[in-house]
Amino acid sequence: MEKPFKYSISFVAEKFEKILLLVLLVQLPLLILHFFITNYIYAITPNVGTIYSVADFYYALFTILFFLYAQIPFVKYTYNEFEGKEHALKDALYSFLVQGFPIFVFASLISMATLIGFSLLVVPGLIILAFFITAPIISIIDNKSVWKSIRESRILFKKHFMKIIGLLLIWGLLEMVIGVLLNAVIIRITTSYAALAGVQIITNLIFYPIFFILLTVCTLKWREGLRKIA
């Protein structure tokens, strides 16, 4: 697997229907849940006139939480197909149910730590996220506790921290720029909040699966490198 990006794009094109099914069954419901939770928080949180409010804090927290949590079926399906396992899609959905709670707890803690880091000039939060982001992937691939995967995640971070941080930054900026451009187009047509929120959700539905498929493929490649060194 010399070219993870090329492999990931080919994988998405080849398995598009099944990936779309994962998007509809897992990612979309979580995005809708995120939408209603965060909008409810904004509705009940008083605006005190500051640049950032308590509602903004909770919005960022839930965004990072769902970002880490929703990856489970995409990671498992990518790995199953890479290994040529039968019933790859069914097993991916099953893994989401079985491994979901431990990873949800892990994601909750990492989300809070990352958010605190982001509040300290952004960079610490990015480093925390990059440090831990491969731990759930290793956990899902090896079918073991996410807490026991932190050690290997730390090793991957030490060897590939620039690649992990670069991937997070580039992919995040790309999604943000495209989202801003699409919002600008929508605003010319309508100022409806529902339309703008819909564009944001659709953008995330497109970029999110590709990102975690690519990160899974990269993680598999990096782990192969560790075995060769050992």
PDB file of C-alpha atoms in Angstrom:
ATOM      1  CA  MET A   1       0.000   0.000   0.000  1.00  0.00           C
ATOM      2  CA  GLU A   2       2.450   2.615  -1.235  1.00  0.00           C
ATOM      3  CA  LYS A   3      -0.117   5.310  -2.050  1.00  0.00           C
ATOM      4  CA  PRO A   4      -2.781   5.546   0.691  1.00  0.00           C
ATOM      5  CA  PHE A   5      -4.589   8.516  -0.871  1.00  0.00           C
ATOM      6  CA  LYS A   6      -4.917   6.860  -4.267  1.00  0.00           C
ATOM      7  CA  TYR A   7      -5.990   3.587  -2.640  1.00  0.00           C
ATOM      8  CA  SER A   8      -8.598   5.388  -0.498  1.00  0.00           C
ATOM      9  CA  ILE A   9     -10.152   7.243  -3.429  1.00  0.00           C
ATOM     10  CA  SER A  10     -10.309   4.013  -5.454  1.00  0.00           C
ATOM     11  CA  PHE A  11     -11.829   2.243  -2.455  1.00  0.00           C
ATOM     12  CA  VAL A  12     -14.529   4.894  -2.051  1.00  0.00           C
ATOM     13  CA  ALA A  13     -15.363   4.754  -5.767  1.00  0.00           C
ATOM     14  CA  GLU A  14     -15.484   0.947  -5.797  1.00  0.00           C
ATOM     15  CA  LYS A  15     -17.482   0.536  -2.559  1.00  0.00           C
ATOM     16  CA  PHE A  16     -19.584   3.680  -2.906  1.00  0.00           C
ATOM     17  CA  GLU A  17     -22.984   2.017  -2.348  1.00  0.00           C
ATOM     18  CA  LYS A  18     -21.956   0.304   0.878  1.00  0.00           C
ATOM     19  CA  ILE A  19     -20.181   3.384   2.210  1.00  0.00           C
ATOM     20  CA  LEU A  20     -23.314   5.390   1.410  1.00  0.00           C
ATOM     21  CA  LEU A  21     -25.319   2.883   3.439  1.00  0.00           C
ATOM     22  CA  LEU A  22     -23.023   3.441   6.430  1.00  0.00           C
ATOM     23  CA  VAL A  23     -23.452   7.184   5.958  1.00  0.00           C
ATOM     24  CA  LEU A  24     -27.247   6.874   5.984  1.00  0.00           C
ATOM     25  CA  LEU A  25     -27.439   4.402   8.875  1.00  0.00           C
ATOM     26  CA  VAL A  26     -24.813   5.894  11.195  1.00  0.00           C
ATOM     27  CA  GLN A  27     -23.342   9.242  10.204  1.00  0.00           C
ATOM     28  CA  LEU A  28     -26.517  11.035   9.107  1.00  0.00           C
ATOM     29  CA  PRO A  29     -28.519  10.175  12.264  1.00  0.00           C
ATOM     30  CA  LEU A  30     -25.603  11.351  14.420  1.00  0.00           C
ATOM     31  CA  LEU A  31     -25.340  14.604  12.451  1.00  0.00           C
ATOM     32  CA  ILE A  32     -29.065  15.214  12.857  1.00  0.00           C
ATOM     33  CA  LEU A  33     -28.772  14.468  16.581  1.00  0.00           C
ATOM     34  CA  HIS A  34     -25.820  16.887  16.778  1.00  0.00           C
ATOM     35  CA  PHE A  35     -27.890  19.526  14.971  1.00  0.00           C
ATOM     36  CA  PHE A  36     -30.821  19.294  17.386  1.00  0.00           C
ATOM     37  CA  ILE A  37     -28.670  19.083  20.539  1.00  0.00           C
ATOM     38  CA  THR A  38     -26.512  22.094  19.659  1.00  0.00           C
ATOM     39  CA  ASN A  39     -29.456  24.197  18.488  1.00  0.00           C
ATOM     40  CA  TYR A  40     -31.314  23.421  21.709  1.00  0.00           C
ATOM     41  CA  ILE A  41     -28.253  24.495  23.702  1.00  0.00           C
ATOM     42  CA  TYR A  42     -28.031  27.763  21.769  1.00  0.00           C
ATOM     43  CA  ALA A  43     -31.752  28.329  22.320  1.00  0.00           C
ATOM     44  CA  ILE A  44     -31.584  27.963  26.111  1.00  0.00           C
ATOM     45  CA  THR A  45     -28.194  29.645  26.642  1.00  0.00           C
ATOM     46  CA  PRO A  46     -28.376  33.401  27.238  1.00  0.00           C
ATOM     47  CA  ASN A  47     -26.171  35.617  25.087  1.00  0.00           C
ATOM     48  CA  VAL A  48     -23.961  37.677  27.408  1.00  0.00           C
ATOM     49  CA  GLY A  49     -22.420  39.712  24.609  1.00  0.00           C
ATOM     50  CA  THR A  50     -18.968  38.092  24.610  1.00  0.00           C
ATOM     51  CA  ILE A  51     -17.194  36.776  21.510  1.00  0.00           C
ATOM     52  CA  TYR A  52     -17.629  33.163  22.623  1.00  0.00           C
ATOM     53  CA  SER A  53     -20.473  31.844  24.754  1.00  0.00           C
ATOM     54  CA  VAL A  54     -21.044  28.721  26.803  1.00  0.00           C
ATOM     55  CA  ALA A  55     -23.122  27.433  23.887  1.00  0.00           C
ATOM     56  CA  ASP A  56     -20.072  27.710  21.606  1.00  0.00           C
ATOM     57  CA  PHE A  57     -18.129  25.570  24.075  1.00  0.00           C
ATOM     58  CA  TYR A  58     -20.770  22.840  24.004  1.00  0.00           C
ATOM     59  CA  TYR A  59     -21.035  23.055  20.211  1.00  0.00           C
ATOM     60  CA  ALA A  60     -17.292  22.440  19.857  1.00  0.00           C
ATOM     61  CA  LEU A  61     -17.410  19.669  22.451  1.00  0.00           C
ATOM     62  CA  PHE A  62     -20.188  17.737  20.718  1.00  0.00           C
ATOM     63  CA  THR A  63     -18.579  18.301  17.318  1.00  0.00           C
ATOM     64  CA  ILE A  64     -15.285  16.710  18.394  1.00  0.00           C
ATOM     65  CA  LEU A  65     -17.140  13.950  20.261  1.00  0.00           C
ATOM     66  CA  PHE A  66     -19.204  12.895  17.248  1.00  0.00           C
ATOM     67  CA  PHE A  67     -16.148  13.300  15.014  1.00  0.00           C
ATOM     68  CA  LEU A  68     -14.314  10.632  17.032  1.00  0.00           C
ATOM     69  CA  TYR A  69     -17.336   8.424  17.719  1.00  0.00           C
ATOM     70  CA  ALA A  70     -18.871   8.095  14.251  1.00  0.00           C
ATOM     71  CA  GLN A  71     -15.709   6.671  12.705  1.00  0.00           C
ATOM     72  CA  ILE A  72     -16.259   3.130  14.043  1.00  0.00           C
ATOM     73  CA  PRO A  73     -18.172   1.534  11.124  1.00  0.00           C
ATOM     74  CA  PHE A  74     -16.065   3.276   8.465  1.00  0.00           C
ATOM     75  CA  VAL A  75     -12.815   2.090  10.028  1.00  0.00           C
ATOM     76  CA  LYS A  76     -14.076  -1.460  10.506  1.00  0.00           C
ATOM     77  CA  TYR A  77     -15.533  -1.714   7.016  1.00  0.00           C
ATOM     78  CA  THR A  78     -12.320  -0.402   5.430  1.00  0.00           C
ATOM     79  CA  TYR A  79     -10.250  -2.913   7.378  1.00  0.00           C
ATOM     80  CA  ASN A  80     -12.628  -5.810   6.621  1.00  0.00           C
ATOM     81  CA  GLU A  81     -12.477  -5.140   2.893  1.00  0.00           C
ATOM     82  CA  PHE A  82      -8.702  -4.718   3.035  1.00  0.00           C
ATOM     83  CA  GLU A  83      -8.439  -8.140   4.672  1.00  0.00           C
ATOM     84  CA  GLY A  84     -11.013  -9.669   2.309  1.00  0.00           C
ATOM     85  CA  LYS A  85     -13.358 -10.696   5.130  1.00  0.00           C
ATOM     86  CA  GLU A  86     -16.875 -11.912   4.437  1.00  0.00           C
ATOM     87  CA  HIS A  87     -19.913  -9.876   5.486  1.00  0.00           C
ATOM     88  CA  ALA A  88     -17.722  -6.788   5.803  1.00  0.00           C
ATOM     89  CA  LEU A  89     -20.610  -4.330   6.007  1.00  0.00           C
ATOM     90  CA  LYS A  90     -22.637  -6.368   8.492  1.00  0.00           C
ATOM     91  CA  ASP A  91     -19.601  -6.790  10.722  1.00  0.00           C
ATOM     92  CA  ALA A  92     -18.898  -3.049  10.570  1.00  0.00           C
ATOM     93  CA  LEU A  93     -22.378  -2.236  11.824  1.00  0.00           C
ATOM     94  CA  TYR A  94     -22.081  -4.915  14.510  1.00  0.00           C
ATOM     95  CA  SER A  95     -18.786  -3.407  15.670  1.00  0.00           C
ATOM     96  CA  PHE A  96     -20.465  -0.029  15.980  1.00  0.00           C
ATOM     97  CA  LEU A  97     -22.954  -1.534  18.403  1.00  0.00           C
ATOM     98  CA  VAL A  98     -20.446  -3.642  20.361  1.00  0.00           C
ATOM     99  CA  GLN A  99     -17.490  -1.248  20.549  1.00  0.00           C
ATOM    100  CA  GLY A 100     -19.560   1.907  20.496  1.00  0.00           C
ATOM    101  CA  PHE A 101     -19.888   2.593  24.215  1.00  0.00           C
ATOM    102  CA  PRO A 102     -16.185   2.242  25.220  1.00  0.00           C
ATOM    103  CA  ILE A 103     -15.133   4.423  22.304  1.00  0.00           C
ATOM    104  CA  PHE A 104     -17.892   6.918  23.137  1.00  0.00           C
ATOM    105  CA  VAL A 105     -16.510   7.236  26.678  1.00  0.00           C
ATOM    106  CA  PHE A 106     -12.975   7.584  25.290  1.00  0.00           C
ATOM    107  CA  ALA A 107     -14.142  10.162  22.745  1.00  0.00           C
ATOM    108  CA  SER A 108     -15.901  12.153  25.469  1.00  0.00           C
ATOM    109  CA  LEU A 109     -12.729  12.450  27.541  1.00  0.00           C
ATOM    110  CA  ILE A 110     -10.494  13.223  24.558  1.00  0.00           C
ATOM    111  CA  SER A 111     -13.017  15.793  23.313  1.00  0.00           C
ATOM    112  CA  MET A 112     -12.842  17.678  26.603  1.00  0.00           C
ATOM    113  CA  ALA A 113      -9.042  17.526  26.661  1.00  0.00           C
ATOM    114  CA  THR A 114      -8.844  18.650  23.028  1.00  0.00           C
ATOM    115  CA  LEU A 115     -11.253  21.513  23.603  1.00  0.00           C
ATOM    116  CA  ILE A 116      -9.238  22.730  26.584  1.00  0.00           C
ATOM    117  CA  GLY A 117      -6.135  22.512  24.383  1.00  0.00           C
ATOM    118  CA  PHE A 118      -7.805  24.504  21.604  1.00  0.00           C
ATOM    119  CA  SER A 119      -8.670  27.212  24.122  1.00  0.00           C
ATOM    120  CA  LEU A 120      -4.926  27.516  24.808  1.00  0.00           C
ATOM    121  CA  LEU A 121      -3.884  29.017  21.451  1.00  0.00           C
ATOM    122  CA  VAL A 122      -5.220  26.099  19.325  1.00  0.00           C
ATOM    123  CA  VAL A 123      -1.926  24.207  18.903  1.00  0.00           C
ATOM    124  CA  PRO A 124      -2.147  22.136  22.141  1.00  0.00           C
ATOM    125  CA  GLY A 125      -5.630  20.964  21.156  1.00  0.00           C
ATOM    126  CA  LEU A 126      -4.438  19.914  17.712  1.00  0.00           C
ATOM    127  CA  ILE A 127      -1.540  17.982  19.256  1.00  0.00           C
ATOM    128  CA  ILE A 128      -3.850  16.204  21.734  1.00  0.00           C
ATOM    129  CA  LEU A 129      -6.247  15.225  18.955  1.00  0.00           C
ATOM    130  CA  ALA A 130      -3.398  14.015  16.719  1.00  0.00           C
ATOM    131  CA  PHE A 131      -1.858  12.051  19.604  1.00  0.00           C
ATOM    132  CA  PHE A 132      -5.010  10.056  20.341  1.00  0.00           C
ATOM    133  CA  ILE A 133      -6.806   9.914  16.993  1.00  0.00           C
ATOM    134  CA  THR A 134      -5.320   6.588  15.875  1.00  0.00           C
ATOM    135  CA  ALA A 135      -6.135   4.842  19.194  1.00  0.00           C
ATOM    136  CA  PRO A 136      -9.791   4.084  18.256  1.00  0.00           C
ATOM    137  CA  ILE A 137      -8.649   2.881  14.833  1.00  0.00           C
ATOM    138  CA  ILE A 138      -6.167   0.442  16.389  1.00  0.00           C
ATOM    139  CA  SER A 139      -8.841  -0.643  18.870  1.00  0.00           C
ATOM    140  CA  ILE A 140     -11.360  -1.314  16.112  1.00  0.00           C
ATOM    141  CA  ILE A 141      -8.879  -3.142  13.895  1.00  0.00           C
ATOM    142  CA  ASP A 142      -7.517  -5.364  16.683  1.00  0.00           C
ATOM    143  CA  ASN A 143     -10.874  -5.701  18.450  1.00  0.00           C
ATOM    144  CA  LYS A 144      -9.356  -4.708  21.785  1.00  0.00           C
ATOM    145  CA  SER A 145      -9.839  -2.021  24.419  1.00  0.00           C
ATOM    146  CA  VAL A 146      -9.260   1.508  23.179  1.00  0.00           C
ATOM    147  CA  TRP A 147      -7.338   2.203  26.379  1.00  0.00           C
ATOM    148  CA  LYS A 148      -4.873  -0.570  25.518  1.00  0.00           C
ATOM    149  CA  SER A 149      -4.407   0.994  22.088  1.00  0.00           C
ATOM    150  CA  ILE A 150      -3.073   4.315  23.407  1.00  0.00           C
ATOM    151  CA  ARG A 151       0.498   3.009  23.702  1.00  0.00           C
ATOM    152  CA  GLU A 152       0.707   2.133  20.010  1.00  0.00           C
ATOM    153  CA  SER A 153      -1.096   5.359  19.120  1.00  0.00           C
ATOM    154  CA  ARG A 154       1.666   7.217  20.969  1.00  0.00           C
ATOM    155  CA  ILE A 155       4.322   5.356  18.966  1.00  0.00           C
ATOM    156  CA  LEU A 156       2.602   6.190  15.665  1.00  0.00           C
ATOM    157  CA  PHE A 157       2.317   9.821  16.721  1.00  0.00           C
ATOM    158  CA  LYS A 158       6.033  10.020  17.540  1.00  0.00           C
ATOM    159  CA  LYS A 159       7.002   8.570  14.159  1.00  0.00           C
ATOM    160  CA  HIS A 160       4.384  10.263  11.983  1.00  0.00           C
ATOM    161  CA  PHE A 161       3.206  13.314  13.910  1.00  0.00           C
ATOM    162  CA  MET A 162       3.731  15.704  10.984  1.00  0.00           C
ATOM    163  CA  LYS A 163       1.702  13.481   8.666  1.00  0.00           C
ATOM    164  CA  ILE A 164      -1.139  13.114  11.184  1.00  0.00           C
ATOM    165  CA  ILE A 165      -1.270  16.826  11.987  1.00  0.00           C
ATOM    166  CA  GLY A 166      -0.935  17.695   8.300  1.00  0.00           C
ATOM    167  CA  LEU A 167      -3.790  15.384   7.402  1.00  0.00           C
ATOM    168  CA  LEU A 168      -6.012  16.918  10.081  1.00  0.00           C
ATOM    169  CA  LEU A 169      -5.172  20.460   9.005  1.00  0.00           C
ATOM    170  CA  ILE A 170      -5.419  19.972   5.246  1.00  0.00           C
ATOM    171  CA  TRP A 171      -8.629  17.969   5.383  1.00  0.00           C
ATOM    172  CA  GLY A 172     -10.219  20.328   7.890  1.00  0.00           C
ATOM    173  CA  LEU A 173      -9.284  23.430   5.913  1.00  0.00           C
ATOM    174  CA  LEU A 174     -10.444  21.866   2.643  1.00  0.00           C
ATOM    175  CA  GLU A 175     -13.839  21.011   4.103  1.00  0.00           C
ATOM    176  CA  MET A 176     -14.128  24.466   5.682  1.00  0.00           C
ATOM    177  CA  VAL A 177     -13.245  26.323   2.469  1.00  0.00           C
ATOM    178  CA  ILE A 178     -15.690  24.308   0.377  1.00  0.00           C
ATOM    179  CA  GLY A 179     -18.359  24.769   3.060  1.00  0.00           C
ATOM    180  CA  VAL A 180     -17.819  28.553   3.077  1.00  0.00           C
ATOM    181  CA  LEU A 181     -17.990  28.717  -0.720  1.00  0.00           C
ATOM    182  CA  LEU A 182     -21.193  26.675  -0.811  1.00  0.00           C
ATOM    183  CA  ASN A 183     -22.719  28.826   1.928  1.00  0.00           C
ATOM    184  CA  ALA A 184     -21.877  31.939  -0.097  1.00  0.00           C
ATOM    185  CA  VAL A 185     -23.731  30.460  -3.056  1.00  0.00           C
ATOM    186  CA  ILE A 186     -26.725  29.490  -0.909  1.00  0.00           C
ATOM    187  CA  ILE A 187     -26.926  32.951   0.690  1.00  0.00           C
ATOM    188  CA  ARG A 188     -27.315  34.456  -2.791  1.00  0.00           C
ATOM    189  CA  ILE A 189     -30.383  32.272  -3.216  1.00  0.00           C
ATOM    190  CA  THR A 190     -31.872  32.200   0.283  1.00  0.00           C
ATOM    191  CA  THR A 191     -31.050  33.225   3.829  1.00  0.00           C
ATOM    192  CA  SER A 192     -32.850  30.200   5.261  1.00  0.00           C
ATOM    193  CA  TYR A 193     -30.986  28.742   8.241  1.00  0.00           C
ATOM    194  CA  ALA A 194     -32.240  25.274   7.304  1.00  0.00           C
ATOM    195  CA  ALA A 195     -30.639  25.587   3.867  1.00  0.00           C
ATOM    196  CA  LEU A 196     -27.314  26.692   5.338  1.00  0.00           C
ATOM    197  CA  ALA A 197     -27.394  23.897   7.929  1.00  0.00           C
ATOM    198  CA  GLY A 198     -28.266  21.429   5.171  1.00  0.00           C
ATOM    199  CA  VAL A 199     -25.196  22.474   3.176  1.00  0.00           C
ATOM    200  CA  GLN A 200     -23.012  21.999   6.261  1.00  0.00           C
ATOM    201  CA  ILE A 201     -24.426  18.518   6.860  1.00  0.00           C
ATOM    202  CA  ILE A 202     -24.017  17.477   3.221  1.00  0.00           C
ATOM    203  CA  THR A 203     -20.411  18.734   3.171  1.00  0.00           C
ATOM    204  CA  ASN A 204     -19.655  16.687   6.277  1.00  0.00           C
ATOM    205  CA  LEU A 205     -21.376  13.614   4.823  1.00  0.00           C
ATOM    206  CA  ILE A 206     -18.996  13.776   1.864  1.00  0.00           C
ATOM    207  CA  PHE A 207     -15.708  14.604   3.555  1.00  0.00           C
ATOM    208  CA  TYR A 208     -15.971  12.663   6.804  1.00  0.00           C
ATOM    209  CA  PRO A 209     -16.034   9.066   5.432  1.00  0.00           C
ATOM    210  CA  ILE A 210     -13.178   9.772   3.024  1.00  0.00           C
ATOM    211  CA  PHE A 211     -11.067  11.261   5.820  1.00  0.00           C
ATOM    212  CA  PHE A 212     -11.405   8.269   8.126  1.00  0.00           C
ATOM    213  CA  ILE A 213     -11.002   5.762   5.319  1.00  0.00           C
ATOM    214  CA  LEU A 214      -7.765   7.544   4.379  1.00  0.00           C
ATOM    215  CA  LEU A 215      -6.614   7.691   8.012  1.00  0.00           C
ATOM    216  CA  THR A 216      -7.389   3.979   8.437  1.00  0.00           C
ATOM    217  CA  VAL A 217      -5.376   3.110   5.343  1.00  0.00           C
ATOM    218  CA  CYS A 218      -2.488   5.292   6.567  1.00  0.00           C
ATOM    219  CA  THR A 219      -2.624   3.652   9.999  1.00  0.00           C
ATOM    220  CA  LEU A 220      -2.440   0.197   8.423  1.00  0.00           C
ATOM    221  CA  LYS A 221       0.576   1.289   6.397  1.00  0.00           C
ATOM    222  CA  TRP A 222       2.313   2.849   9.408  1.00  0.00           C
ATOM    223  CA  ARG A 223       1.742  -0.275  11.486  1.00  0.00           C
ATOM    224  CA  GLU A 224       3.294  -2.405   8.745  1.00  0.00           C
ATOM    225  CA  GLY A 225       6.322  -0.144   8.957  1.00  0.00           C
ATOM    226  CA  LEU A 226       6.563  -0.695  12.707  1.00  0.00           C
ATOM    227  CA  ARG A 227       6.491  -4.475  12.236  1.00  0.00           C
ATOM    228  CA  LYS A 228       9.275  -4.291   9.645  1.00  0.00           C
ATOM    229  CA  ILE A 229      11.428  -2.278  12.045  1.00  0.00           C
ATOM    230  CA  ALA A 230      10.717  -4.725  14.862  1.00  0.00           C
TER     231      ALA A 230
END
